[in-house]
Coordinates of C-alpha atoms and ligand atoms in Angstrom, one line a residue:
M1 CA 0.1 0.0 0.0
K2 CA 0.9 3.6 -0.2
A3 CA 1.7 5.3 2.8
I4 CA 3.4 8.5 4.3
V5 CA 6.4 7.2 6.5
F6 CA 9.2 8.6 8.3
H7 CA 12.3 6.6 9.1
E8 CA 14.0 9.1 11.2
F9 CA 12.9 11.9 13.4
G10 CA 13.2 15.6 12.0
G11 CA 11.4 18.1 9.9
P12 CA 8.6 17.8 7.4
E13 CA 11.3 16.5 4.8
K14 CA 11.5 13.3 6.8
L15 CA 7.9 12.5 5.6
R16 CA 8.2 10.0 2.4
Y17 CA 5.5 8.7 0.2
E18 CA 6.3 5.4 -0.3
D19 CA 5.2 1.7 -0.3
A20 CA 4.6 0.0 3.1
P21 CA 3.2 -3.3 4.0
E22 CA -0.4 -3.7 4.4
P23 CA -1.1 -3.9 8.2
V24 CA -2.0 -7.3 9.9
F25 CA -4.9 -7.5 12.1
S26 CA -5.6 -9.7 14.8
E27 CA -9.0 -11.7 15.6
T28 CA -10.3 -8.8 17.6
E29 CA -9.3 -6.2 15.1
A30 CA -10.4 -4.9 11.5
L31 CA -8.6 -3.8 8.5
I32 CA -9.9 -0.5 7.4
R33 CA -9.5 1.3 4.0
V34 CA -8.6 4.8 5.0
K35 CA -10.9 7.5 3.1
A36 CA -9.5 10.4 4.9
C37 CA -7.4 11.3 8.1
A38 CA -7.0 14.7 9.8
L39 CA -3.9 16.1 11.1
N40 CA -3.1 16.8 14.7
H41 CA -0.2 18.6 16.5
L42 CA 0.7 15.2 17.8
D43 CA 1.6 14.2 14.2
I44 CA 4.5 16.9 14.3
W45 CA 5.5 16.0 17.7
A46 CA 5.8 12.4 16.7
R47 CA 8.0 13.5 13.4
Q48 CA 10.0 15.6 15.5
G49 CA 10.8 13.0 18.2
T50 CA 9.5 14.8 21.2
R51 CA 9.0 11.6 23.0
Q52 CA 10.8 9.1 20.8
E53 CA 10.5 6.1 23.0
R54 CA 6.5 6.2 22.4
V55 CA 6.7 6.1 18.7
P56 CA 7.2 2.9 16.8
M57 CA 9.6 3.3 13.9
P58 CA 9.6 3.5 10.9
H59 CA 6.3 5.3 11.7
I60 CA 3.0 6.1 10.1
S61 CA 1.3 9.1 11.6
G62 CA -2.4 9.8 11.9
S63 CA -4.9 9.6 14.7
D64 CA -8.2 10.9 13.2
I65 CA -9.2 8.3 10.7
S66 CA -12.4 7.7 8.6
G67 CA -13.0 5.0 6.1
E68 CA -14.6 1.4 5.1
V69 CA -14.2 -1.7 6.8
V70 CA -12.4 -4.1 4.5
K71 CA -12.0 -7.2 6.6
V72 CA -12.7 -8.2 10.3
G73 CA -10.8 -10.5 12.6
S74 CA -12.5 -13.9 13.4
L75 CA -14.0 -12.6 16.9
V76 CA -15.5 -9.4 15.4
K77 CA -19.2 -9.7 15.3
N78 CA -20.6 -6.1 15.1
H79 CA -18.8 -4.7 12.2
K80 CA -18.7 -6.1 8.5
P81 CA -16.9 -5.1 5.3
G82 CA -18.3 -2.1 3.7
D83 CA -19.3 -0.5 6.9
K84 CA -18.5 3.4 6.8
V85 CA -16.8 4.2 10.0
L86 CA -14.6 6.7 12.1
I87 CA -12.1 5.4 14.6
A88 CA -12.0 6.5 18.3
P89 CA -8.3 7.4 18.6
G90 CA -7.5 5.9 22.2
I91 CA -6.8 2.4 23.0
G92 CA -6.9 1.4 26.8
D93 CA -6.5 -2.2 28.1
G94 CA -10.2 -2.4 28.8
T95 CA -9.7 -4.0 32.1
C96 CA -8.1 -1.6 34.7
E97 CA -10.1 0.7 37.1
Y98 CA -9.7 3.6 34.9
C99 CA -10.9 2.1 31.6
T100 CA -13.9 0.4 33.7
S101 CA -15.1 3.8 34.8
G102 CA -14.9 5.6 31.6
W103 CA -11.3 7.4 32.3
D104 CA -9.6 5.4 29.4
S105 CA -7.0 8.0 28.9
L106 CA -5.5 7.4 32.6
C107 CA -5.1 3.6 31.8
D108 CA -1.4 2.8 32.3
N109 CA -1.7 0.8 28.9
Y110 CA -3.3 3.8 27.1
R111 CA -2.2 4.5 23.6
I112 CA -3.2 7.0 20.8
I113 CA -3.6 5.3 17.3
G114 CA -1.4 7.0 15.0
Y115 CA 1.2 7.9 17.7
E116 CA 2.0 4.8 19.8
T117 CA 0.6 2.5 17.0
Q118 CA 0.7 2.8 13.1
G119 CA -1.9 5.4 11.8
G120 CA -3.9 6.7 9.0
Y121 CA -1.6 8.4 6.6
A122 CA -1.8 5.4 4.5
E123 CA -4.3 3.4 2.4
Y124 CA -5.0 1.0 5.1
V125 CA -4.8 0.7 8.8
S126 CA -5.8 -2.0 11.4
V127 CA -7.5 -1.0 14.6
P128 CA -9.4 -2.7 17.5
S129 CA -12.9 -3.3 16.6
A130 CA -13.9 -1.6 19.9
N131 CA -12.6 1.7 18.5
I132 CA -14.9 1.4 15.4
L133 CA -17.9 3.7 15.3
P134 CA -20.4 4.5 12.7
I135 CA -20.1 8.0 10.8
P136 CA -22.9 10.4 11.8
N137 CA -25.4 10.7 9.0
S138 CA -24.5 13.4 6.4
L139 CA -21.0 13.8 7.3
S140 CA -18.5 13.1 4.5
F141 CA -15.4 11.1 5.1
E142 CA -13.5 14.2 5.3
E143 CA -15.6 15.8 7.8
A144 CA -16.0 12.6 9.9
A145 CA -12.1 12.5 10.1
A146 CA -12.0 16.1 11.3
V147 CA -14.3 15.0 14.4
P148 CA -12.8 12.3 17.0
L149 CA -9.6 13.6 18.6
V150 CA -10.7 17.3 18.9
F151 CA -14.3 17.0 19.8
L152 CA -13.5 14.3 22.3
T153 CA -10.7 16.3 23.9
A154 CA -12.9 19.5 24.0
W155 CA -15.8 17.6 25.5
H156 CA -13.9 16.0 28.2
M157 CA -12.2 19.3 29.2
L158 CA -15.5 21.5 29.1
T159 CA -17.6 18.7 30.8
T160 CA -16.0 16.3 32.6
R161 CA -13.2 18.3 33.8
A162 CA -14.2 21.9 34.1
H163 CA -17.9 21.3 34.6
L164 CA -18.9 24.3 32.4
T165 CA -22.6 25.1 33.0
A166 CA -25.1 27.2 31.2
G167 CA -24.8 30.9 31.6
E168 CA -21.1 30.9 32.3
T169 CA -18.4 32.5 30.3
V170 CA -15.5 30.5 28.9
L171 CA -12.4 32.0 27.3
V172 CA -11.1 29.8 24.4
W173 CA -7.6 30.5 23.4
G174 CA -6.6 29.7 19.7
A175 CA -9.9 29.4 18.1
G176 CA -8.3 28.7 14.8
S177 CA -6.7 25.4 16.1
G178 CA -8.9 22.1 15.8
V179 CA -9.7 21.8 19.3
G180 CA -10.3 25.6 19.7
S181 CA -12.6 25.6 17.0
A182 CA -14.5 22.3 18.7
A183 CA -14.4 24.0 22.1
I184 CA -16.6 27.2 20.7
Q185 CA -19.3 24.8 19.5
V186 CA -19.1 22.3 22.5
A187 CA -19.3 25.7 24.8
K188 CA -22.4 26.9 23.2
V189 CA -24.0 23.4 23.1
L190 CA -23.6 23.6 26.9
G191 CA -25.3 27.1 26.9
A192 CA -22.1 29.0 28.0
K193 CA -21.0 32.2 26.7
V194 CA -17.8 32.3 24.5
I195 CA -14.9 34.8 24.4
A196 CA -12.6 33.3 21.6
T197 CA -9.0 34.5 20.7
A198 CA -7.3 34.1 17.2
G199 CA -4.4 35.9 15.4
S200 CA -6.2 37.5 12.5
D201 CA -9.4 39.3 11.6
E202 CA -10.4 36.5 9.3
K203 CA -10.0 33.9 11.8
L204 CA -12.0 35.9 14.3
E205 CA -14.8 36.3 11.9
K206 CA -14.9 32.4 11.5
A207 CA -14.9 32.0 15.3
R208 CA -18.0 34.3 15.4
K209 CA -19.7 32.1 12.8
L210 CA -19.1 29.2 15.0
G211 CA -20.9 31.0 17.7
A212 CA -18.3 33.0 19.6
D213 CA -20.0 35.6 21.4
W214 CA -17.1 38.0 21.8
T215 CA -13.6 37.7 20.0
V216 CA -10.2 39.1 20.8
N217 CA -7.1 39.2 18.6
H218 CA -4.3 38.0 20.9
Y219 CA -1.4 39.6 18.8
N220 CA -2.8 43.3 19.1
Q221 CA -5.2 43.3 22.1
D222 CA -4.7 42.8 25.6
V223 CA -6.7 39.5 26.2
P224 CA -7.4 39.9 30.1
V225 CA -8.3 43.4 29.7
E226 CA -10.9 42.7 26.8
V227 CA -12.2 39.7 29.0
K228 CA -12.8 42.2 31.9
R229 CA -14.5 44.5 29.5
V230 CA -16.9 42.3 27.6
T231 CA -17.8 40.6 30.9
N232 CA -18.6 43.8 32.7
G233 CA -15.7 43.1 35.1
K234 CA -16.8 39.6 36.0
K235 CA -14.2 38.0 33.9
A236 CA -14.2 34.2 32.6
N237 CA -15.5 31.4 34.9
V238 CA -13.5 28.8 32.9
V239 CA -10.1 29.2 30.7
F240 CA -9.9 26.5 27.8
D241 CA -6.1 26.3 27.0
H242 CA -4.0 24.5 24.8
V243 CA -1.2 26.8 24.3
G244 CA 0.6 26.8 27.7
Q245 CA 3.4 29.0 28.2
A246 CA 2.6 31.9 26.2
T247 CA -0.9 32.3 27.6
W248 CA -0.7 31.0 31.2
E249 CA -0.2 34.3 33.0
K250 CA -2.8 36.1 30.9
S251 CA -5.2 33.2 31.7
M252 CA -4.7 33.7 35.3
R253 CA -5.5 37.5 34.9
S254 CA -8.5 36.5 33.0
M255 CA -10.3 34.3 35.5
A256 CA -13.1 35.1 37.7
P257 CA -13.0 34.1 41.4
G258 CA -13.4 30.4 41.7
G259 CA -12.2 30.2 38.1
R260 CA -11.2 26.9 36.5
L261 CA -8.3 26.8 34.0
V262 CA -8.4 23.6 32.0
N263 CA -5.3 22.7 29.7
C264 CA -4.6 19.9 27.2
G265 CA -1.4 21.0 25.9
V266 CA 1.4 23.0 25.5
T267 CA 2.2 24.2 21.7
S268 CA 4.1 27.1 23.1
G269 CA 6.1 25.5 25.6
G270 CA 5.5 23.7 29.0
K271 CA 7.1 26.0 31.7
A272 CA 5.3 28.8 33.5
E273 CA 5.3 30.5 36.8
I274 CA 2.4 30.4 39.3
D275 CA 1.9 33.2 42.0
I276 CA 0.1 30.7 44.5
R277 CA -1.4 33.8 46.1
Y278 CA -3.5 34.3 43.1
V279 CA -4.7 30.6 43.2
F280 CA -5.6 30.4 47.0
V281 CA -7.2 33.8 47.3
R282 CA -9.3 33.6 44.4
Q283 CA -9.9 30.0 44.9
F284 CA -8.8 28.9 41.3
S285 CA -8.8 25.3 40.0
L286 CA -5.9 24.2 37.8
M287 CA -6.9 21.2 35.8
G288 CA -5.1 19.0 33.2
S289 CA -7.0 17.0 30.6
Y290 CA -5.7 14.4 28.2
M291 CA -7.9 13.1 25.6
G292 CA -11.2 11.4 27.0
G293 CA -13.2 8.2 27.3
R294 CA -14.5 6.3 24.4
G295 CA -17.9 6.8 25.9
E296 CA -17.7 10.4 25.8
L297 CA -17.1 10.3 22.1
L298 CA -20.4 8.2 22.0
K299 CA -22.1 11.0 23.7
V300 CA -20.7 13.7 21.3
L301 CA -21.6 12.1 18.0
P302 CA -25.4 12.4 18.1
F303 CA -24.9 16.3 18.2
F304 CA -23.6 16.0 14.7
E305 CA -26.7 14.0 13.7
E306 CA -28.8 17.0 15.2
G307 CA -26.6 19.5 13.3
R308 CA -25.8 21.3 16.7
L309 CA -22.0 20.4 16.1
K310 CA -20.2 20.7 12.6
P311 CA -16.9 19.4 11.8
V312 CA -14.6 22.3 10.8
V313 CA -12.4 21.4 7.7
D314 CA -10.0 24.1 7.0
S315 CA -8.6 22.2 3.9
V316 CA -8.2 18.9 2.1
F317 CA -4.6 17.7 0.8
P318 CA -3.9 14.5 -1.2
L319 CA -1.9 12.0 0.8
K320 CA 1.3 12.5 -0.8
E321 CA 1.2 16.1 0.2
A322 CA 1.2 15.4 3.8
A323 CA 4.4 17.5 4.4
A324 CA 2.9 20.4 3.0
A325 CA -0.2 20.0 5.1
Q326 CA 1.8 19.6 8.4
T327 CA 3.9 22.9 7.3
R328 CA 0.6 24.8 6.9
M329 CA -0.3 23.6 10.5
E330 CA 3.1 24.6 11.7
K331 CA 2.7 28.0 10.6
S332 CA -0.8 28.4 12.1
E333 CA -2.3 29.4 8.7
H334 CA -5.2 27.0 9.3
F335 CA -8.6 27.5 10.9
G336 CA -10.0 24.0 11.9
K337 CA -8.7 20.7 10.8
I338 CA -6.5 19.9 8.0
V339 CA -7.5 16.6 6.3
L340 CA -5.5 14.3 4.0
K341 CA -7.6 12.5 1.4
I342 CA -6.6 9.0 0.6
Ligands
ZN401 ZN1 -7.0 0.3 31.5

């Protein structure tokens, strides 16, 4: 099969379009013909070798997969060849206390498809049958691939972790990212008011179209000042962050008393200072979040059937142009998900 493979860590030039062996699958797995695969920042960290010990080499990236079932293992009963499917990106062992209580991503044996296994930048991928989900009606393969990882992450962050409720205000950093564009929509479904930031007027306009009530340009406006202004001094109850170092101190200044900061990533770096006096006097909660449970993805998908959530596809590249697609992501030129069509 054709695939995008890297044999050593480094820049986008390490991505090679070449022939790779068709994946083998076990009796509890299925072989999927990949139709579309969305990019995530994780793909760039994998390629750069941020945590080399986790990435099987040579490596095929791609965690957000849609496609058709080709063949199933002998123990797989609930899926059949021809089914149109999307793939839940996380694999737990399914037996520990975390997996059995819906906290799959805390499992000691948790792995992300396409990061800690071979992924969807390829014509075929093999996945555990438990990860196979039907594509919501009306979604194309490209749209379906734009859903799993970011909507699962945004849902877990805003509901399970931050307990965002109707009427509260949430500050969403980086609305142009896949997870930011998902967070705006999830927050609106939950009945919250959304302040979204982005780095260009064009992206701010798109954020408003997704439902953001207020937008702030994080390059030429002072985000905490704007948050205070639009909330009439009350500030944000929840801060949704995936940027880390560059936003941390501004997040602290944007939070209302009792505010909750929930973070799922550090695209700008992972070191920050905390003035602990702010945290205890204002009774802040600082929360980490990582992926989510497969059951949470099942809760999210019906909102696509109802049209209350919409995949945000920035652009579609042919598989062999994966390097150009990743470069677009690294330059933050995108709004929403960049998708490879296979
Ligand atoms: Zn487990």
